[in-house]
XYZ file of N, CA and C in Angstrom:
276
model
N -44.178 44.477 -4.528
C -44.299 44.219 -5.950
C -45.337 43.153 -6.239
N -45.282 42.067 -5.491
C -46.266 41.005 -5.706
C -47.674 41.517 -5.441
N -47.834 42.408 -4.471
C -49.151 42.973 -4.174
C -49.677 43.788 -5.339
N -48.802 44.420 -6.086
C -49.226 45.214 -7.235
C -49.867 44.338 -8.294
N -49.460 43.088 -8.375
C -50.026 42.180 -9.365
C -51.494 41.917 -9.078
N -51.902 41.985 -7.829
C -53.296 41.703 -7.495
C -54.246 42.750 -8.050
N -53.749 43.922 -8.384
C -54.611 44.947 -8.965
C -54.400 45.101 -10.470
N -53.399 44.444 -11.011
C -53.144 44.528 -12.453
C -54.212 43.741 -13.193
N -54.789 44.362 -14.214
C -55.831 43.682 -14.973
C -55.531 43.626 -16.460
N -54.693 44.494 -16.970
C -54.472 44.470 -18.407
C -53.392 43.451 -18.766
N -53.528 42.930 -19.980
C -52.658 41.849 -20.447
C -51.188 42.232 -20.391
N -50.850 43.438 -20.784
C -49.447 43.866 -20.799
C -48.849 43.856 -19.396
N -49.616 44.309 -18.415
C -49.112 44.331 -17.039
C -48.916 42.918 -16.506
N -49.865 42.039 -16.777
C -49.746 40.654 -16.325
C -48.587 39.970 -17.038
N -48.450 40.222 -18.339
C -47.348 39.631 -19.100
C -46.010 40.090 -18.533
N -45.907 41.367 -18.211
C -44.674 41.887 -17.617
C -44.414 41.230 -16.267
N -45.462 41.039 -15.481
C -45.302 40.407 -14.169
C -44.846 38.957 -14.310
N -45.352 38.248 -15.318
C -44.939 36.861 -15.531
C -43.482 36.754 -15.972
N -42.949 37.818 -16.537
C -41.554 37.821 -16.957
C -40.622 38.490 -15.965
N -41.149 38.887 -14.833
C -40.376 39.624 -13.826
C -39.268 38.756 -13.241
N -38.189 39.380 -12.840
C -37.071 38.667 -12.236
C -37.355 38.136 -10.843
N -38.309 38.724 -10.150
C -38.659 38.309 -8.793
C -39.684 37.171 -8.866
N -39.304 36.020 -8.353
C -40.177 34.854 -8.423
C -41.501 35.079 -7.696
N -41.514 35.875 -6.642
C -42.766 36.144 -5.930
C -43.750 36.909 -6.803
N -43.244 37.802 -7.631
C -44.099 38.543 -8.565
C -44.665 37.579 -9.601
N -43.812 36.693 -10.129
C -44.278 35.724 -11.128
C -45.316 34.773 -10.528
N -45.100 34.360 -9.287
C -46.067 33.468 -8.631
C -47.419 34.151 -8.470
N -47.404 35.402 -8.050
C -48.654 36.153 -7.889
C -49.357 36.317 -9.230
N -48.596 36.599 -10.268
C -49.183 36.776 -11.599
C -49.773 35.472 -12.114
N -49.058 34.371 -11.924
C -49.535 33.076 -12.417
C -50.844 32.672 -11.744
N -51.024 33.069 -10.511
C -52.261 32.753 -9.795
C -53.427 33.618 -10.260
N -53.139 34.751 -10.884
C -54.184 35.711 -11.253
C -54.556 35.681 -12.734
N -53.632 35.335 -13.584
C -53.841 35.439 -15.027
C -54.918 34.458 -15.507
N -55.692 34.895 -16.499
C -56.698 34.033 -17.111
C -56.424 33.810 -18.597
N -55.565 34.627 -19.181
C -55.227 34.508 -20.598
C -54.538 33.158 -20.839
N -55.145 32.340 -21.682
C -54.629 30.987 -21.901
C -53.235 30.967 -22.529
N -52.951 31.913 -23.394
C -51.620 31.978 -23.999
C -50.542 32.278 -22.974
N -50.830 33.222 -22.088
C -49.868 33.563 -21.036
C -49.717 32.415 -20.042
N -50.821 31.770 -19.707
C -50.754 30.618 -18.807
C -49.926 29.494 -19.418
N -50.149 29.237 -20.695
C -49.409 28.166 -21.367
C -47.914 28.445 -21.350
N -47.545 29.669 -21.642
C -46.127 30.029 -21.649
C -45.516 29.850 -20.263
N -46.213 30.314 -19.241
C -45.699 30.183 -17.873
C -45.624 28.713 -17.461
N -46.636 27.933 -17.814
C -46.669 26.517 -17.440
C -45.545 25.734 -18.106
N -45.201 26.111 -19.319
C -44.136 25.416 -20.053
C -42.751 25.910 -19.699
N -42.607 27.227 -19.552
C -41.279 27.825 -19.616
C -40.710 28.398 -18.329
N -41.526 28.643 -17.314
C -40.971 29.293 -16.127
C -40.032 28.339 -15.398
N -38.954 28.887 -14.859
C -37.965 28.079 -14.137
C -38.478 27.613 -12.781
N -39.433 28.333 -12.204
C -39.919 28.024 -10.861
C -41.085 27.034 -10.923
N -40.980 25.903 -10.234
C -42.061 24.917 -10.276
C -43.394 25.440 -9.734
N -43.368 26.310 -8.745
C -44.625 26.831 -8.204
C -45.318 27.749 -9.208
N -44.560 28.513 -9.962
C -45.151 29.332 -11.025
C -45.801 28.410 -12.054
N -45.083 27.361 -12.454
C -45.631 26.428 -13.441
C -46.897 25.754 -12.912
N -46.871 25.327 -11.657
C -48.042 24.662 -11.074
C -49.238 25.608 -10.996
N -48.996 26.847 -10.615
C -50.097 27.816 -10.549
C -50.655 28.097 -11.942
N -49.781 28.160 -12.931
C -50.243 28.380 -14.303
C -51.056 27.182 -14.790
N -50.590 25.989 -14.496
C -51.291 24.763 -14.884
C -52.718 24.759 -14.332
N -52.893 25.258 -13.128
C -54.210 25.257 -12.483
C -55.250 26.057 -13.260
N -54.812 26.971 -14.113
C -55.750 27.774 -14.884
C -55.878 27.374 -16.339
N -55.080 26.404 -16.764
C -55.100 25.993 -18.172
C -56.346 25.185 -18.520
N -56.764 25.282 -19.770
C -57.867 24.454 -20.250
C -57.459 23.608 -21.459
N -56.237 23.754 -21.925
C -55.725 23.002 -23.074
C -55.340 21.590 -22.618
N -56.218 20.636 -22.903
C -55.992 19.260 -22.446
C -54.715 18.659 -23.021
N -54.418 18.966 -24.255
C -53.214 18.431 -24.888
C -51.954 18.920 -24.171
N -51.902 20.207 -23.902
C -50.748 20.762 -23.189
C -50.682 20.206 -21.772
N -51.809 20.112 -21.104
C -51.825 19.557 -19.751
C -51.305 18.121 -19.737
N -51.698 17.332 -20.728
C -51.225 15.945 -20.803
C -49.714 15.899 -21.004
N -49.192 16.778 -21.849
C -47.730 16.819 -22.063
C -47.009 17.210 -20.782
N -47.544 18.197 -20.079
C -46.922 18.634 -18.826
C -46.994 17.513 -17.790
N -48.124 16.817 -17.724
C -48.295 15.724 -16.764
C -47.278 14.611 -16.992
N -46.842 14.456 -18.224
C -45.861 13.418 -18.532
C -44.427 13.918 -18.497
N -44.194 15.151 -18.905
C -42.820 15.563 -19.182
C -42.216 16.585 -18.231
N -43.008 17.250 -17.399
C -42.403 18.263 -16.537
C -41.395 17.609 -15.605
N -40.338 18.333 -15.303
C -39.275 17.770 -14.464
C -39.627 17.766 -12.981
N -40.708 18.449 -12.609
C -41.087 18.538 -11.202
C -42.325 17.684 -10.929
N -42.239 16.851 -9.935
C -43.333 15.936 -9.591
C -44.615 16.687 -9.224
N -44.483 17.794 -8.497
C -45.668 18.558 -8.084
C -46.370 19.199 -9.281
N -45.613 19.639 -10.262
C -46.205 20.225 -11.470
C -46.941 19.140 -12.254
N -46.334 17.966 -12.351
C -46.999 16.843 -13.017
C -48.324 16.527 -12.324
N -48.294 16.484 -11.003
C -49.510 16.193 -10.239
C -50.565 17.277 -10.449
N -50.144 18.526 -10.493
C -51.080 19.630 -10.726
C -51.725 19.506 -12.102
N -50.948 19.094 -13.093
C -51.486 18.923 -14.446
C -52.488 17.768 -14.482
N -52.179 16.668 -13.808
C -53.128 15.543 -13.758
C -54.420 15.952 -13.047
N -54.282 16.696 -11.954
C -55.465 17.161 -11.218
C -56.321 18.075 -12.087
N -55.666 18.972 -12.816
C -56.417 19.888 -13.681
C -57.145 19.115 -14.775
N -56.489 18.103 -15.348
C -57.152 17.264 -16.350
C -58.378 16.581 -15.743
N -58.237 16.051 -14.542
C -59.372 15.421 -13.860
C -60.496 16.426 -13.634
N -60.135 17.623 -13.190
C -61.136 18.668 -12.952
C -61.881 19.018 -14.237
N -61.144 19.131 -15.332
C -61.775 19.461 -16.612
C -62.698 18.335 -17.070
N -62.311 17.089 -16.796
C -63.157 15.955 -17.170
C -64.465 15.954 -16.386
N -64.426 16.418 -15.149
C -65.638 16.482 -14.328
C -66.621 17.529 -14.838
N -66.102 18.544 -15.502
C -66.932 19.649 -15.986
C -67.626 19.296 -17.296
N -67.104 18.326 -18.008
C -67.653 17.965 -19.329
C -69.137 17.781 -19.320
């Protein structure tokens, strides 16, 4: 199932994968998705910290990243959000 996500390209398929019951499918989708709305939802709402961290890695919304860096319950997700903010600052 997770392998199927690597070939999914349309928004509906990726959205379905991000909502899948299997965490491995959600992790694969979070690593592949580029849609900022879907990434934001996964970064904020997914129960799995690795899904959230992978989603954070693709976000470009500095405000949301700052909130996640301060408020996420998982230390690794917070660190991923801080790293992404630093990366975005380097690109400016």
